Amino acid sequence: MDDRTPVLIGAGQFTYRGEASASPSPTQLLKIAAERAAGDAGLGVEALAALDGLAVVGFTIDAPGGGRLVPHSTNPPATLAKRLGADPRWAVYSHMGGNSPQQLINIACERIARGDNEMTLVVGCEFLGSATKRLTKGLGFADWDDAEELPEPERIGDPRPGSTPYENRHGLGRPINVYPLFENALRARDGRSIPDHQKQMGDLFAPFTKVAAKNPEAWFPVERSSEELVTVTERNRMVGFPYTKYLNAIMEVDQAAGVLVCSLKKARELGVAEDKLVYLHGCADAYDLWFPIDRQNYHSSPAMRLTGQRALAMAGVSLDQIGHIDLYSCFPVAVEIGAEELGLKLDDPRGLTVTGGLPYMGGPGNNYAMHSIAVMMQRLRDNPGDWGLVTANGWFLTKQSTGVYSTRAPAKPFDRQDPKVIQAQIDALPHPAVIEQPQGRATIETYTVVHGREGYMLGIVVGRDSEGRRFVAQTPSDEATLRDLESREGVGRTGTVSQIDDGQKNLFIPD
């Protein structure tokens, strides 16, 4: 193999379960994951001072419009590098997206293969669990020493927001409101009844809870039955129809994970044992038609399909040869569509997660896939020669990154395809015209009913007007209307659409 062959040598994870008043700061979480990654590679923490590359996954709290309620460094890579005693010549901070960990590893491997870097740490964390408690209980952040005001970091990834102002006005700025639109569209396409589809979602995620229950880093290590996941109770309320709380990724966790990537030459110089080495054999990155309103439909993902195909082709393996799989799992539909696009069955005997998934293992926001990769590395070390597949998803089934891994030595040089190749195919796809102020008769293309802690809140509809143009609207908020949308299939139902709030919002009244 070429000395510049990129190789993953160590992975570290950390889940904090202590009191919020003593919770680690963001930089401390990153540092713990980094040190554990070094230890996993058989290295001392002092080896991290030699890093010449550092990529930090963007914190959820730094999403556009997030504000700075929680004090932390304005340049997380720079602050972390200082704590590690490193001076990397490439230090970047990603924009938002759950695809970021896999995308950053793809990029880090490409840079190493080109000779731009020798050893890179890719790391991220989420800390909203304790941070939220500190805010609500007035505990403050005086013990956090990383709130440094530094020059803005170099950002990497796509900075665009996930939804338009038009979509946001109607409630489509939050994942818990958008993913149900895909789920209901998928159910309607397949002609499945609402009760039957609820059972399918429970049957899909119950095995995920079983994996999480055995994962020492899982946020919710509790095995639950299919029925328990989908039955509405006081502890498992409906959030966005058809998703109960137990089917939603939970944002408020305290978890970190990181991976060390270096050249084969550097790994050997460091004395990393051969049985620690895991190689990225195939990878790809792309995004679907960016905004939800522009999608071809709400039951597919060309980006998932094409990145999966490309990553497998680059690795030179077929899906049948993959022994271990982790599909991004923020909500059931992400797994359902991901499996369909890749050609997997939902009950594939190999299983569709190695961690337990976002709602149970945790790691939501932007860094879940780093945990996937960390667990996948160990799974592959335990089964030398096997192949592993990891998918990562950002925004609203928007940004996709895929990786194929193995302990097998690559038979050819690492050669990442320019993402523009796949992107050009996706950008050329036809999609419906959009009308922002529709009038008159219309049909529901997909929909959801949003619940608060006190019960029904509002209905959101993506519809088509009489000319086939797509729009977003809300429904009347009376319980009778909203309950009716949950009791029988809403996709395909007709009604009338008009404007309210001085034309800022559309109102769809079902027949």
Short mmCIF file of C-alpha atoms in Angstrom, two decimals, residues 101-458:
data_model
loop_
_atom_site.label_atom_id
_atom_site.label_comp_id
_atom_site.label_asym_id
_atom_site.label_seq_id
_atom_site.Cartn_x
_atom_site.Cartn_y
_atom_site.Cartn_z
CA PRO A 101 -19.04 13.31 10.86
CA GLN A 102 -18.97 11.03 7.81
CA GLN A 103 -18.39 13.94 5.44
CA LEU A 104 -15.48 15.21 7.55
CA ILE A 105 -13.89 11.77 7.64
CA ASN A 106 -14.31 11.50 3.87
CA ILE A 107 -12.55 14.86 3.47
CA ALA A 108 -9.87 14.06 6.05
CA CYS A 109 -9.04 10.82 4.25
CA GLU A 110 -8.87 12.63 0.92
CA ARG A 111 -6.48 15.22 2.38
CA ILE A 112 -4.25 12.51 3.83
CA ALA A 113 -4.20 10.62 0.53
CA ARG A 114 -3.11 13.85 -1.21
CA GLY A 115 -0.37 14.46 1.33
CA ASP A 116 -2.01 17.57 2.85
CA ASN A 117 -2.10 16.05 6.34
CA GLU A 118 -0.48 13.21 8.26
CA MET A 119 -2.72 12.91 11.33
CA THR A 120 -6.18 14.39 11.79
CA LEU A 121 -8.67 14.29 14.63
CA VAL A 122 -12.35 14.42 13.68
CA VAL A 123 -14.43 15.03 16.80
CA GLY A 124 -17.75 16.38 18.00
CA CYS A 125 -20.08 16.59 20.98
CA GLU A 126 -23.54 17.60 22.08
CA PHE A 127 -24.15 19.14 25.50
CA LEU A 128 -27.72 20.41 25.50
CA GLY A 129 -28.73 17.98 28.25
CA SER A 130 -26.85 19.60 31.11
CA ALA A 131 -26.72 23.01 29.46
CA THR A 132 -30.51 23.20 29.38
CA LYS A 133 -30.72 22.17 33.04
CA ARG A 134 -28.13 24.77 33.99
CA LEU A 135 -30.16 27.45 32.23
CA THR A 136 -33.55 26.45 33.64
CA LYS A 137 -32.22 25.98 37.19
CA GLY A 138 -30.08 29.12 37.15
CA LEU A 139 -26.89 27.17 37.83
CA GLY A 140 -24.73 29.29 35.58
CA PHE A 141 -21.56 28.34 33.74
CA ALA A 142 -18.84 29.84 35.92
CA ASP A 143 -16.90 26.55 35.95
CA TRP A 144 -16.67 26.38 32.15
CA ASP A 145 -13.31 27.80 31.10
CA ASP A 146 -13.69 27.59 27.33
CA ALA A 147 -15.84 30.64 26.56
CA GLU A 148 -13.03 32.28 24.62
CA GLU A 149 -13.65 35.12 22.19
CA LEU A 150 -11.44 34.09 19.28
CA PRO A 151 -11.46 34.86 15.55
CA GLU A 152 -14.15 32.94 13.69
CA PRO A 153 -13.00 29.48 12.57
CA GLU A 154 -12.80 28.26 9.01
CA ARG A 155 -16.18 26.66 8.32
CA ILE A 156 -16.71 23.59 6.17
CA GLY A 157 -19.88 22.16 4.64
CA ASP A 158 -22.97 23.85 3.23
CA PRO A 159 -24.12 26.87 5.28
CA ARG A 160 -27.65 27.15 3.87
CA PRO A 161 -30.55 26.86 6.31
CA GLY A 162 -32.65 23.75 5.94
CA SER A 163 -35.91 25.51 5.12
CA THR A 164 -37.18 28.73 3.53
CA PRO A 165 -38.84 31.64 5.36
CA TYR A 166 -42.07 30.59 3.62
CA GLU A 167 -41.77 27.07 5.03
CA ASN A 168 -40.79 28.39 8.45
CA ARG A 169 -43.90 30.57 8.67
CA HIS A 170 -45.98 27.42 8.38
CA GLY A 171 -44.01 25.38 10.94
CA LEU A 172 -41.52 23.56 8.71
CA GLY A 173 -38.37 24.77 10.43
CA ARG A 174 -38.18 21.93 12.95
CA PRO A 175 -37.32 18.28 12.33
CA ILE A 176 -40.18 17.09 14.55
CA ASN A 177 -42.61 18.80 12.16
CA VAL A 178 -40.94 17.93 8.84
CA TYR A 179 -40.05 14.25 9.15
CA PRO A 180 -43.68 13.27 9.82
CA LEU A 181 -44.52 14.68 6.38
CA PHE A 182 -42.23 12.06 4.81
CA GLU A 183 -43.61 9.31 7.05
CA ASN A 184 -47.24 9.98 6.16
CA ALA A 185 -46.41 10.25 2.47
CA LEU A 186 -44.63 6.89 2.60
CA ARG A 187 -47.55 5.24 4.35
CA ALA A 188 -50.01 6.59 1.79
CA ARG A 189 -47.84 5.53 -1.14
CA ASP A 190 -47.75 1.98 0.19
CA GLY A 191 -51.50 1.92 0.85
CA ARG A 192 -51.00 0.91 4.46
CA SER A 193 -53.63 1.68 7.10
CA ILE A 194 -52.69 4.00 9.95
CA PRO A 195 -52.80 1.20 12.59
CA ASP A 196 -50.76 -1.13 10.38
CA HIS A 197 -48.17 1.56 9.74
CA GLN A 198 -47.88 2.38 13.45
CA LYS A 199 -47.14 -1.29 14.05
CA GLN A 200 -44.50 -1.28 11.29
CA MET A 201 -42.70 1.65 12.92
CA GLY A 202 -42.74 -0.10 16.27
CA ASP A 203 -41.49 -3.33 14.72
CA LEU A 204 -38.70 -1.37 13.02
CA PHE A 205 -37.40 0.43 16.10
CA ALA A 206 -37.92 -2.25 18.78
CA PRO A 207 -34.72 -4.06 17.66
CA PHE A 208 -32.89 -0.71 17.84
CA THR A 209 -33.78 -0.44 21.54
CA LYS A 210 -32.43 -3.95 22.06
CA VAL A 211 -29.06 -2.88 20.63
CA ALA A 212 -29.07 0.33 22.70
CA ALA A 213 -29.76 -1.65 25.87
CA LYS A 214 -26.43 -3.42 25.38
CA ASN A 215 -24.47 -0.27 24.44
CA PRO A 216 -22.58 1.14 27.46
CA GLU A 217 -22.58 4.63 25.89
CA ALA A 218 -26.33 4.71 25.12
CA TRP A 219 -28.34 7.59 26.53
CA PHE A 220 -31.46 5.42 26.93
CA PRO A 221 -30.22 1.82 27.39
CA VAL A 222 -33.75 0.45 27.74
CA GLU A 223 -35.23 -2.34 25.64
CA ARG A 224 -38.83 -1.59 24.64
CA SER A 225 -41.46 -3.59 22.80
CA SER A 226 -42.94 -2.60 19.47
CA GLU A 227 -46.26 -1.84 21.12
CA GLU A 228 -44.66 0.26 23.84
CA LEU A 229 -42.90 2.47 21.27
CA VAL A 230 -46.09 3.46 19.42
CA THR A 231 -48.75 3.43 22.14
CA VAL A 232 -49.67 6.93 23.32
CA THR A 233 -49.34 7.25 27.10
CA GLU A 234 -48.60 10.01 29.56
CA ARG A 235 -44.87 9.24 29.21
CA ASN A 236 -45.02 8.63 25.47
CA ARG A 237 -47.15 11.46 24.10
CA MET A 238 -47.77 12.13 20.45
CA VAL A 239 -45.30 14.74 19.17
CA GLY A 240 -45.86 15.07 15.42
CA PHE A 241 -48.32 12.57 13.97
CA PRO A 242 -47.56 9.71 13.48
CA TYR A 243 -44.54 9.93 15.82
CA THR A 244 -44.77 9.37 19.55
CA LYS A 245 -41.99 10.64 21.80
CA TYR A 246 -40.22 7.26 21.75
CA LEU A 247 -39.84 7.51 17.96
CA ASN A 248 -38.09 10.90 18.08
CA ALA A 249 -34.39 11.63 18.42
CA ILE A 250 -33.87 13.44 21.73
CA MET A 251 -31.74 16.58 21.54
CA GLU A 252 -30.86 17.02 25.20
CA VAL A 253 -27.88 14.73 25.79
CA ASP A 254 -24.26 15.07 26.94
CA GLN A 255 -22.15 12.92 24.63
CA ALA A 256 -18.94 13.14 22.65
CA ALA A 257 -17.15 11.00 20.09
CA GLY A 258 -14.04 11.35 17.98
CA VAL A 259 -11.92 9.42 15.48
CA LEU A 260 -8.20 9.62 14.71
CA VAL A 261 -7.29 9.34 11.03
CA CYS A 262 -3.73 9.27 9.73
CA SER A 263 -1.58 8.07 6.88
CA LEU A 264 -0.40 4.47 6.94
CA LYS A 265 3.15 5.74 7.21
CA LYS A 266 2.27 7.81 10.29
CA ALA A 267 0.40 4.90 11.87
CA ARG A 268 3.49 2.73 11.55
CA GLU A 269 5.76 5.48 12.85
CA LEU A 270 3.50 5.74 15.90
CA GLY A 271 3.61 1.98 16.38
CA VAL A 272 -0.14 1.47 16.05
CA ALA A 273 -0.90 -2.26 16.07
CA GLU A 274 -2.04 -3.73 12.76
CA ASP A 275 -5.19 -5.15 14.35
CA LYS A 276 -6.29 -1.60 15.22
CA LEU A 277 -6.34 -0.36 11.62
CA VAL A 278 -9.66 0.27 9.87
CA TYR A 279 -9.78 1.61 6.33
CA LEU A 280 -12.34 3.77 4.58
CA HIS A 281 -12.72 1.90 1.29
CA GLY A 282 -15.61 3.85 -0.21
CA CYS A 283 -17.38 7.14 0.39
CA ALA A 284 -19.69 9.69 -1.19
CA ASP A 285 -21.47 12.95 -0.35
CA ALA A 286 -24.46 14.68 -1.95
CA TYR A 287 -27.67 16.48 -1.08
CA ASP A 288 -31.20 16.17 -2.35
CA LEU A 289 -33.12 19.10 -3.84
CA TRP A 290 -32.37 21.39 -0.95
CA PHE A 291 -35.61 22.67 0.53
CA PRO A 292 -38.45 20.30 1.45
CA ILE A 293 -40.87 22.29 -0.70
CA ASP A 294 -38.78 21.48 -3.80
CA ARG A 295 -38.51 17.71 -3.40
CA GLN A 296 -39.65 15.42 -6.18
CA ASN A 297 -41.82 13.64 -3.64
CA TYR A 298 -41.84 12.84 0.07
CA HIS A 299 -41.10 9.13 -0.02
CA SER A 300 -37.66 8.91 -1.68
CA SER A 301 -34.11 10.21 -1.50
CA PRO A 302 -32.03 10.16 -4.67
CA ALA A 303 -29.04 11.37 -2.62
CA MET A 304 -29.28 8.35 -0.32
CA ARG A 305 -29.46 6.03 -3.30
CA LEU A 306 -26.63 7.60 -5.29
CA THR A 307 -24.20 8.08 -2.39
CA GLY A 308 -24.80 4.48 -1.35
CA GLN A 309 -24.18 3.20 -4.84
CA ARG A 310 -21.05 5.29 -5.24
CA ALA A 311 -19.56 4.31 -1.87
CA LEU A 312 -20.09 0.61 -2.60
CA ALA A 313 -18.67 0.97 -6.11
CA MET A 314 -15.60 2.80 -4.82
CA ALA A 315 -15.06 0.03 -2.27
CA GLY A 316 -15.60 -2.62 -4.95
CA VAL A 317 -18.19 -4.54 -2.93
CA SER A 318 -21.88 -5.32 -3.23
CA LEU A 319 -24.53 -4.75 -0.59
CA ASP A 320 -24.68 -8.51 -0.01
CA GLN A 321 -21.05 -8.44 1.12
CA ILE A 322 -21.72 -5.88 3.84
CA GLY A 323 -21.76 -7.55 7.24
CA HIS A 324 -22.54 -4.61 9.54
CA ILE A 325 -24.88 -1.67 8.92
CA ASP A 326 -25.76 1.58 10.63
CA LEU A 327 -28.44 3.63 8.91
CA TYR A 328 -29.06 7.15 10.16
CA SER A 329 -32.10 6.89 12.38
CA CYS A 330 -33.37 10.24 13.67
CA PHE A 331 -36.93 9.13 12.87
CA PRO A 332 -38.35 5.88 11.43
CA VAL A 333 -38.76 7.32 7.92
CA ALA A 334 -35.03 8.05 7.65
CA VAL A 335 -34.39 4.34 8.11
CA GLU A 336 -37.33 3.27 5.91
CA ILE A 337 -36.31 5.45 2.98
CA GLY A 338 -32.61 4.77 3.50
CA ALA A 339 -33.19 1.02 3.45
CA GLU A 340 -35.37 1.23 0.35
CA GLU A 341 -32.88 3.36 -1.55
CA LEU A 342 -30.03 1.01 -0.69
CA GLY A 343 -32.03 -2.14 -1.42
CA LEU A 344 -32.31 -3.38 2.18
CA LYS A 345 -35.31 -4.99 3.84
CA LEU A 346 -36.48 -3.48 7.11
CA ASP A 347 -36.09 -6.85 8.81
CA ASP A 348 -32.66 -7.56 7.34
CA PRO A 349 -31.06 -10.20 9.59
CA ARG A 350 -27.83 -8.20 9.73
CA GLY A 351 -29.69 -5.45 11.60
CA LEU A 352 -29.82 -1.79 10.63
CA THR A 353 -27.92 -0.27 13.56
CA VAL A 354 -24.74 -1.03 15.49
CA THR A 355 -25.32 1.66 18.16
CA GLY A 356 -29.03 1.53 18.93
CA GLY A 357 -29.99 4.60 16.89
CA LEU A 358 -30.55 8.25 17.66
CA PRO A 359 -33.72 7.97 19.79
CA TYR A 360 -32.07 5.43 22.12
CA MET A 361 -28.29 5.51 21.77
CA GLY A 362 -28.41 9.30 21.58
CA GLY A 363 -25.85 11.60 19.99
CA PRO A 364 -28.41 13.68 18.07
CA GLY A 365 -27.86 17.09 16.57
CA ASN A 366 -24.83 16.79 14.31
CA ASN A 367 -22.53 14.19 15.87
CA TYR A 368 -24.47 10.90 15.99
CA ALA A 369 -22.66 9.36 13.01
CA MET A 370 -19.33 9.76 14.82
CA HIS A 371 -20.65 7.31 17.40
CA SER A 372 -21.73 5.04 14.53
CA ILE A 373 -18.22 5.07 13.09
CA ALA A 374 -16.62 4.51 16.49
CA VAL A 375 -18.79 1.47 17.18
CA MET A 376 -18.37 0.23 13.60
CA MET A 377 -14.59 0.36 13.97
CA GLN A 378 -14.72 -1.96 16.97
CA ARG A 379 -17.26 -4.24 15.30
CA LEU A 380 -14.91 -4.63 12.32
CA ARG A 381 -11.86 -5.21 14.52
CA ASP A 382 -13.79 -7.97 16.25
CA ASN A 383 -14.65 -9.47 12.86
CA PRO A 384 -11.51 -8.98 10.72
CA GLY A 385 -12.19 -8.84 6.99
CA ASP A 386 -15.87 -7.94 7.35
CA TRP A 387 -17.35 -4.89 5.66
CA GLY A 388 -19.33 -2.13 7.39
CA LEU A 389 -21.68 0.52 5.96
CA VAL A 390 -22.47 3.83 7.69
CA THR A 391 -24.92 6.45 6.41
CA ALA A 392 -25.31 9.98 7.76
CA ASN A 393 -28.11 12.44 7.13
CA GLY A 394 -28.41 16.20 7.64
CA TRP A 395 -31.34 18.62 7.86
CA PHE A 396 -34.58 17.14 6.49
CA LEU A 397 -33.44 14.06 4.55
CA THR A 398 -31.32 16.66 2.74
CA LYS A 399 -27.58 16.10 3.08
CA GLN A 400 -26.25 12.57 2.75
CA SER A 401 -22.82 11.11 3.41
CA THR A 402 -21.92 7.43 3.22
CA GLY A 403 -18.88 5.35 4.18
CA VAL A 404 -17.82 1.73 3.61
CA TYR A 405 -15.21 0.39 6.04
CA SER A 406 -13.12 -2.73 6.60
CA THR A 407 -9.95 -3.93 8.30
CA ARG A 408 -8.93 -5.32 4.90
CA ALA A 409 -6.01 -3.52 3.32
CA PRO A 410 -7.16 -1.52 0.28
CA ALA A 411 -6.20 -2.99 -3.08
CA LYS A 412 -6.03 0.43 -4.76
CA PRO A 413 -5.23 4.04 -3.84
CA PHE A 414 -7.88 6.11 -2.07
CA ASP A 415 -9.64 8.18 -4.74
CA ARG A 416 -12.69 10.13 -3.58
CA GLN A 417 -14.96 11.14 -6.44
CA ASP A 418 -15.75 14.86 -6.68
CA PRO A 419 -19.21 15.25 -5.07
CA LYS A 420 -20.19 17.50 -7.98
CA VAL A 421 -20.55 14.39 -10.18
CA ILE A 422 -23.48 13.01 -8.21
CA GLN A 423 -24.79 16.46 -7.38
CA ALA A 424 -25.24 17.34 -11.04
CA GLN A 425 -27.53 14.32 -11.48
CA ILE A 426 -29.67 15.32 -8.50
CA ASP A 427 -29.87 19.01 -9.37
CA ALA A 428 -31.22 18.11 -12.82
CA LEU A 429 -34.21 16.22 -11.40
CA PRO A 430 -37.65 17.65 -12.24
CA HIS A 431 -39.82 18.86 -9.37
CA PRO A 432 -43.18 20.60 -8.91
CA ALA A 433 -43.64 24.33 -9.27
CA VAL A 434 -44.31 26.19 -6.01
CA ILE A 435 -47.05 28.75 -5.41
CA GLU A 436 -46.80 30.70 -2.17
CA GLN A 437 -50.35 32.10 -2.12
CA PRO A 438 -52.68 29.46 -3.56
CA GLN A 439 -56.41 30.02 -3.87
CA GLY A 440 -59.36 27.68 -4.23
CA ARG A 441 -59.62 23.93 -4.50
CA ALA A 442 -56.62 21.85 -3.51
CA THR A 443 -55.48 18.35 -2.48
CA ILE A 444 -53.31 17.15 0.38
CA GLU A 445 -49.98 15.72 -0.83
CA THR A 446 -48.80 15.02 2.72
CA TYR A 447 -49.43 16.38 6.19
CA THR A 448 -48.87 16.12 9.93
CA VAL A 449 -50.62 17.11 13.14
CA VAL A 450 -48.41 18.86 15.70
CA HIS A 451 -48.93 18.23 19.42
CA GLY A 452 -47.68 20.14 22.43
CA ARG A 453 -47.44 18.85 25.96
CA GLU A 454 -51.03 19.94 26.52
CA GLY A 455 -52.40 18.26 23.41
CA TYR A 456 -53.35 19.24 19.86
CA MET A 457 -51.73 22.38 18.42
CA LEU A 458 -52.00 22.62 14.63
#
